[in-house]
Amino acid sequence: MDLNSILSQLENGNEEEIETLLHQYNGERLCQGLLSVLGRQIGPRCQSTCLETLRILSRDKRVLGPVGTREGMLVLAGLARLRGAEEGGDSLQKEAQTEEEERVVVEALKCLCNVVYNSAAAQQVGADVQLARGLCARLHAARAGRHEVGLFSLRLLFLLSALRPDVRGGLRRELRAVGLLTEVLEHTLDVRWVGPYEAAPPDPQAQPIPTEDNERAMEALKALFNLTLSDSSDEDGDHQLRLITAIMRHVLMLKTQTEDKTEEAHSHAINLLSNLPVSCLDVLINVPVQGGQEEYHGKNMEAVQVLLDFMEKRIDKGANFKEGLTPVLSLLTEGSRHHREIRRYIKKQVLPPLKEVKVRPEIGSTVRNKLVRLMTHVDMGVKQSAAEFLFVLCKESVDNLLKYTGYGNAAGLLVARGLLAGGRGETQYSEDEDSDTEEYKSAKPYINPITGHVEEPMPNPIEEMTEEQKEYEAQKLVNMFDKLSRQELIRPMGVRKDGTLAPLEEALHQAAPDSCSSDSD
């Protein structure tokens, strides 16, 4: 901070502004002093204490000026034993030998994580001095390294790849980090291959994955998610992406120390699977079926069942649907759209043949009931994801969808797709058809298409009216609609020939020529 600027603000500021200014000035001065000390030859215990203090200060964005400079970042990178390519020599210094030296490396990495997260200037410097190259060198070399060094190296790699698209591109193309992180996962999770894309299933009697291994695996998954955000099929190759899919299947089969940690691991695996080409998802089901495992037409559905259980658990939580539920819904939707066995298995679980038609489709505790309720959720992304999932399970047939949901629940999807007049979506599906139950066939003529269930008979309110009374009530209703329309409180709509909505006048105008042509000789 410029001293003259500070003095000027001290003269003109109020008490609160002065207090904030001095706190910021003191923090920056302390940061600068700590960096000066760390730049000298001092012992590892003093280095570690200085870094602990700097780590606490680095949580405050306002005092990071001295640390986010090239000099400050190079001091921290040196203490973390990282070297970028432009610094000359190896990208990785000699690893720490003693516990005290390792503590210095860990604290320096923690500082770098805080500084990179909180400072755009530090992010730029980190890209310029190629910190990512040093991190990749460490991950290549440290197969059996110390837990915290590996953990915070992966976390820093995650932050750099999340915040800097240029770093993300360099990691993929030049440093081949997708393959590197895949190897890190294989090593951390102790993956043993028994086929081209088949990992040996976890022993049911084995202990859950150790906490430290799980923590490193989660950081690797997050970094790998960043690197696969854009289409990487050409750069990484089909083999590499199918290998990742097989490892994600392995993750879905694993158990960690707690149920919450297991759910977190599954969430990261789902996010990563959503980035991969949908053609790779057959790896999830093309493994031999063993005794007691979920199976459908010779395909192993264990991983798909885990995804369905995860989806239902997230629905039951009743909160944070956008981040917690929509990724798995999207994954299941695309898997069902492109892989017939996946779609048919999921439909069997979610939309079994209808028997109970006396209850509205959104009422109840089945997975179908829960998904239909989401079709009218206030969040547009959530309602669209749920509706699209059910639509694909119905092979994008409007008639089939309405059978399971009712017109009222499906209206939003049909409007968005231009299918209010019926029909099908654009995807081509196999011709296999599900037969209706006898219960559904017998009840079908009595089902209200709007609500999707058989309603109790209601008394007809106009049954005992005279013709004059009926005409009076009809005219009264017309006048009410006319008034609301003129006041622009409502807007009467009609359906075009292509199934999309339009103002009523436009829809009628479009229909008029057709009517005239059909009446002509």
PDB file of C-alpha atoms in Angstrom, residues 315-443:
ATOM      1  CA  ILE A 315     -34.284 -36.720  -3.832  1.00  0.00           C
ATOM      2  CA  ASP A 316     -35.145 -37.770  -0.280  1.00  0.00           C
ATOM      3  CA  LYS A 317     -32.806 -35.128   1.134  1.00  0.00           C
ATOM      4  CA  GLY A 318     -35.193 -32.530  -0.250  1.00  0.00           C
ATOM      5  CA  ALA A 319     -32.594 -29.765  -0.615  1.00  0.00           C
ATOM      6  CA  ASN A 320     -29.810 -28.576  -2.910  1.00  0.00           C
ATOM      7  CA  PHE A 321     -31.353 -30.338  -5.888  1.00  0.00           C
ATOM      8  CA  LYS A 322     -29.519 -28.268  -8.501  1.00  0.00           C
ATOM      9  CA  GLU A 323     -25.990 -29.262  -7.423  1.00  0.00           C
ATOM     10  CA  GLY A 324     -26.806 -32.531  -5.698  1.00  0.00           C
ATOM     11  CA  LEU A 325     -29.394 -34.151  -7.974  1.00  0.00           C
ATOM     12  CA  THR A 326     -29.228 -32.794 -11.522  1.00  0.00           C
ATOM     13  CA  PRO A 327     -25.777 -34.319 -12.339  1.00  0.00           C
ATOM     14  CA  VAL A 328     -26.941 -37.879 -11.636  1.00  0.00           C
ATOM     15  CA  LEU A 329     -30.250 -37.265 -13.420  1.00  0.00           C
ATOM     16  CA  SER A 330     -28.388 -36.012 -16.488  1.00  0.00           C
ATOM     17  CA  LEU A 331     -26.000 -38.982 -16.402  1.00  0.00           C
ATOM     18  CA  LEU A 332     -28.845 -41.495 -16.147  1.00  0.00           C
ATOM     19  CA  THR A 333     -30.761 -39.697 -18.897  1.00  0.00           C
ATOM     20  CA  GLU A 334     -27.888 -39.782 -21.385  1.00  0.00           C
ATOM     21  CA  GLY A 335     -27.008 -43.350 -20.433  1.00  0.00           C
ATOM     22  CA  SER A 336     -30.610 -44.385 -21.059  1.00  0.00           C
ATOM     23  CA  ARG A 337     -30.822 -42.436 -24.317  1.00  0.00           C
ATOM     24  CA  HIS A 338     -27.796 -44.144 -25.866  1.00  0.00           C
ATOM     25  CA  HIS A 339     -27.693 -47.596 -24.232  1.00  0.00           C
ATOM     26  CA  ARG A 340     -30.809 -49.721 -24.579  1.00  0.00           C
ATOM     27  CA  GLU A 341     -29.955 -52.140 -21.763  1.00  0.00           C
ATOM     28  CA  ILE A 342     -29.438 -49.279 -19.314  1.00  0.00           C
ATOM     29  CA  ARG A 343     -32.727 -47.669 -20.318  1.00  0.00           C
ATOM     30  CA  ARG A 344     -34.732 -50.885 -20.073  1.00  0.00           C
ATOM     31  CA  TYR A 345     -33.249 -51.789 -16.689  1.00  0.00           C
ATOM     32  CA  ILE A 346     -33.899 -48.314 -15.253  1.00  0.00           C
ATOM     33  CA  LYS A 347     -37.436 -48.230 -16.629  1.00  0.00           C
ATOM     34  CA  LYS A 348     -38.127 -51.536 -14.930  1.00  0.00           C
ATOM     35  CA  GLN A 349     -37.092 -49.936 -11.628  1.00  0.00           C
ATOM     36  CA  VAL A 350     -38.601 -46.473 -12.079  1.00  0.00           C
ATOM     37  CA  LEU A 351     -41.624 -47.001 -14.329  1.00  0.00           C
ATOM     38  CA  PRO A 352     -42.879 -50.548 -13.821  1.00  0.00           C
ATOM     39  CA  PRO A 353     -46.149 -51.515 -15.579  1.00  0.00           C
ATOM     40  CA  LEU A 354     -49.020 -49.479 -14.143  1.00  0.00           C
ATOM     41  CA  LYS A 355     -51.444 -51.173 -11.816  1.00  0.00           C
ATOM     42  CA  GLU A 356     -52.514 -48.459  -9.353  1.00  0.00           C
ATOM     43  CA  VAL A 357     -54.350 -45.761 -11.297  1.00  0.00           C
ATOM     44  CA  LYS A 358     -56.690 -44.424  -8.606  1.00  0.00           C
ATOM     45  CA  VAL A 359     -53.997 -42.217  -7.058  1.00  0.00           C
ATOM     46  CA  ARG A 360     -52.442 -39.162  -8.711  1.00  0.00           C
ATOM     47  CA  PRO A 361     -48.983 -39.975 -10.138  1.00  0.00           C
ATOM     48  CA  GLU A 362     -47.254 -37.373  -7.926  1.00  0.00           C
ATOM     49  CA  ILE A 363     -48.681 -38.834  -4.708  1.00  0.00           C
ATOM     50  CA  GLY A 364     -46.837 -41.695  -3.030  1.00  0.00           C
ATOM     51  CA  SER A 365     -43.378 -42.894  -2.047  1.00  0.00           C
ATOM     52  CA  THR A 366     -42.199 -44.745  -5.157  1.00  0.00           C
ATOM     53  CA  VAL A 367     -39.334 -43.407  -7.273  1.00  0.00           C
ATOM     54  CA  ARG A 368     -41.859 -42.592  -9.991  1.00  0.00           C
ATOM     55  CA  ASN A 369     -43.953 -40.525  -7.562  1.00  0.00           C
ATOM     56  CA  LYS A 370     -40.886 -38.623  -6.396  1.00  0.00           C
ATOM     57  CA  LEU A 371     -39.731 -37.840  -9.932  1.00  0.00           C
ATOM     58  CA  VAL A 372     -43.191 -36.738 -11.065  1.00  0.00           C
ATOM     59  CA  ARG A 373     -43.313 -34.318  -8.119  1.00  0.00           C
ATOM     60  CA  LEU A 374     -40.030 -32.829  -9.336  1.00  0.00           C
ATOM     61  CA  MET A 375     -41.599 -32.142 -12.753  1.00  0.00           C
ATOM     62  CA  THR A 376     -43.341 -29.137 -11.186  1.00  0.00           C
ATOM     63  CA  HIS A 377     -40.405 -27.995  -9.033  1.00  0.00           C
ATOM     64  CA  VAL A 378     -39.789 -24.240  -8.767  1.00  0.00           C
ATOM     65  CA  ASP A 379     -36.222 -24.587 -10.098  1.00  0.00           C
ATOM     66  CA  MET A 380     -36.352 -24.728 -13.889  1.00  0.00           C
ATOM     67  CA  GLY A 381     -33.206 -26.853 -14.195  1.00  0.00           C
ATOM     68  CA  VAL A 382     -34.478 -29.428 -11.709  1.00  0.00           C
ATOM     69  CA  LYS A 383     -37.917 -29.767 -13.300  1.00  0.00           C
ATOM     70  CA  GLN A 384     -36.432 -30.041 -16.790  1.00  0.00           C
ATOM     71  CA  SER A 385     -33.932 -32.700 -15.693  1.00  0.00           C
ATOM     72  CA  ALA A 386     -36.592 -34.835 -14.015  1.00  0.00           C
ATOM     73  CA  ALA A 387     -39.010 -34.492 -16.936  1.00  0.00           C
ATOM     74  CA  GLU A 388     -36.340 -35.276 -19.532  1.00  0.00           C
ATOM     75  CA  PHE A 389     -35.283 -38.381 -17.591  1.00  0.00           C
ATOM     76  CA  LEU A 390     -38.824 -39.765 -17.531  1.00  0.00           C
ATOM     77  CA  PHE A 391     -39.362 -38.773 -21.178  1.00  0.00           C
ATOM     78  CA  VAL A 392     -36.302 -40.757 -22.272  1.00  0.00           C
ATOM     79  CA  LEU A 393     -37.413 -43.765 -20.203  1.00  0.00           C
ATOM     80  CA  CYS A 394     -40.667 -43.569 -22.211  1.00  0.00           C
ATOM     81  CA  LYS A 395     -38.608 -43.577 -25.445  1.00  0.00           C
ATOM     82  CA  GLU A 396     -39.602 -39.948 -25.976  1.00  0.00           C
ATOM     83  CA  SER A 397     -43.199 -40.928 -26.680  1.00  0.00           C
ATOM     84  CA  VAL A 398     -45.693 -38.309 -25.516  1.00  0.00           C
ATOM     85  CA  ASP A 399     -48.456 -40.902 -25.098  1.00  0.00           C
ATOM     86  CA  ASN A 400     -46.265 -43.123 -22.912  1.00  0.00           C
ATOM     87  CA  LEU A 401     -45.106 -40.181 -20.809  1.00  0.00           C
ATOM     88  CA  LEU A 402     -48.667 -38.972 -20.193  1.00  0.00           C
ATOM     89  CA  LYS A 403     -49.661 -42.463 -19.127  1.00  0.00           C
ATOM     90  CA  TYR A 404     -47.170 -42.280 -16.236  1.00  0.00           C
ATOM     91  CA  THR A 405     -47.326 -38.579 -15.340  1.00  0.00           C
ATOM     92  CA  GLY A 406     -50.573 -37.001 -16.505  1.00  0.00           C
ATOM     93  CA  TYR A 407     -50.781 -34.028 -18.866  1.00  0.00           C
ATOM     94  CA  GLY A 408     -50.640 -31.431 -16.107  1.00  0.00           C
ATOM     95  CA  ASN A 409     -47.247 -32.574 -14.811  1.00  0.00           C
ATOM     96  CA  ALA A 410     -45.800 -33.026 -18.310  1.00  0.00           C
ATOM     97  CA  ALA A 411     -47.031 -29.722 -19.780  1.00  0.00           C
ATOM     98  CA  GLY A 412     -43.765 -27.845 -19.130  1.00  0.00           C
ATOM     99  CA  LEU A 413     -41.682 -30.404 -21.029  1.00  0.00           C
ATOM    100  CA  LEU A 414     -44.187 -30.617 -23.878  1.00  0.00           C
ATOM    101  CA  VAL A 415     -44.212 -26.826 -24.297  1.00  0.00           C
ATOM    102  CA  ALA A 416     -40.409 -26.691 -24.308  1.00  0.00           C
ATOM    103  CA  ARG A 417     -40.193 -29.529 -26.839  1.00  0.00           C
ATOM    104  CA  GLY A 418     -43.045 -28.303 -29.051  1.00  0.00           C
ATOM    105  CA  LEU A 419     -44.963 -31.526 -28.459  1.00  0.00           C
ATOM    106  CA  LEU A 420     -48.267 -30.241 -27.090  1.00  0.00           C
ATOM    107  CA  ALA A 421     -49.999 -31.869 -30.032  1.00  0.00           C
ATOM    108  CA  GLY A 422     -48.387 -35.231 -29.267  1.00  0.00           C
ATOM    109  CA  GLY A 423     -45.817 -37.253 -31.169  1.00  0.00           C
ATOM    110  CA  ARG A 424     -42.245 -38.240 -30.351  1.00  0.00           C
ATOM    111  CA  GLY A 425     -38.851 -36.715 -29.728  1.00  0.00           C
ATOM    112  CA  GLU A 426     -36.012 -36.919 -32.242  1.00  0.00           C
ATOM    113  CA  THR A 427     -34.060 -39.898 -30.829  1.00  0.00           C
ATOM    114  CA  GLN A 428     -34.648 -43.259 -32.489  1.00  0.00           C
ATOM    115  CA  TYR A 429     -35.315 -46.152 -30.120  1.00  0.00           C
ATOM    116  CA  SER A 430     -35.752 -49.894 -30.532  1.00  0.00           C
ATOM    117  CA  GLU A 431     -39.217 -51.226 -31.286  1.00  0.00           C
ATOM    118  CA  ASP A 432     -39.609 -53.256 -28.079  1.00  0.00           C
ATOM    119  CA  GLU A 433     -42.854 -52.371 -26.360  1.00  0.00           C
ATOM    120  CA  ASP A 434     -44.085 -52.818 -22.818  1.00  0.00           C
ATOM    121  CA  SER A 435     -47.486 -54.454 -22.494  1.00  0.00           C
ATOM    122  CA  ASP A 436     -50.080 -52.766 -20.298  1.00  0.00           C
ATOM    123  CA  THR A 437     -51.422 -54.551 -17.249  1.00  0.00           C
ATOM    124  CA  GLU A 438     -55.020 -55.736 -17.186  1.00  0.00           C
ATOM    125  CA  GLU A 439     -55.687 -53.263 -14.369  1.00  0.00           C
ATOM    126  CA  TYR A 440     -54.541 -50.375 -16.547  1.00  0.00           C
ATOM    127  CA  LYS A 441     -56.448 -51.564 -19.622  1.00  0.00           C
ATOM    128  CA  SER A 442     -59.706 -51.807 -17.718  1.00  0.00           C
ATOM    129  CA  ALA A 443     -59.257 -48.391 -16.067  1.00  0.00           C
TER     130      ALA A 443
END
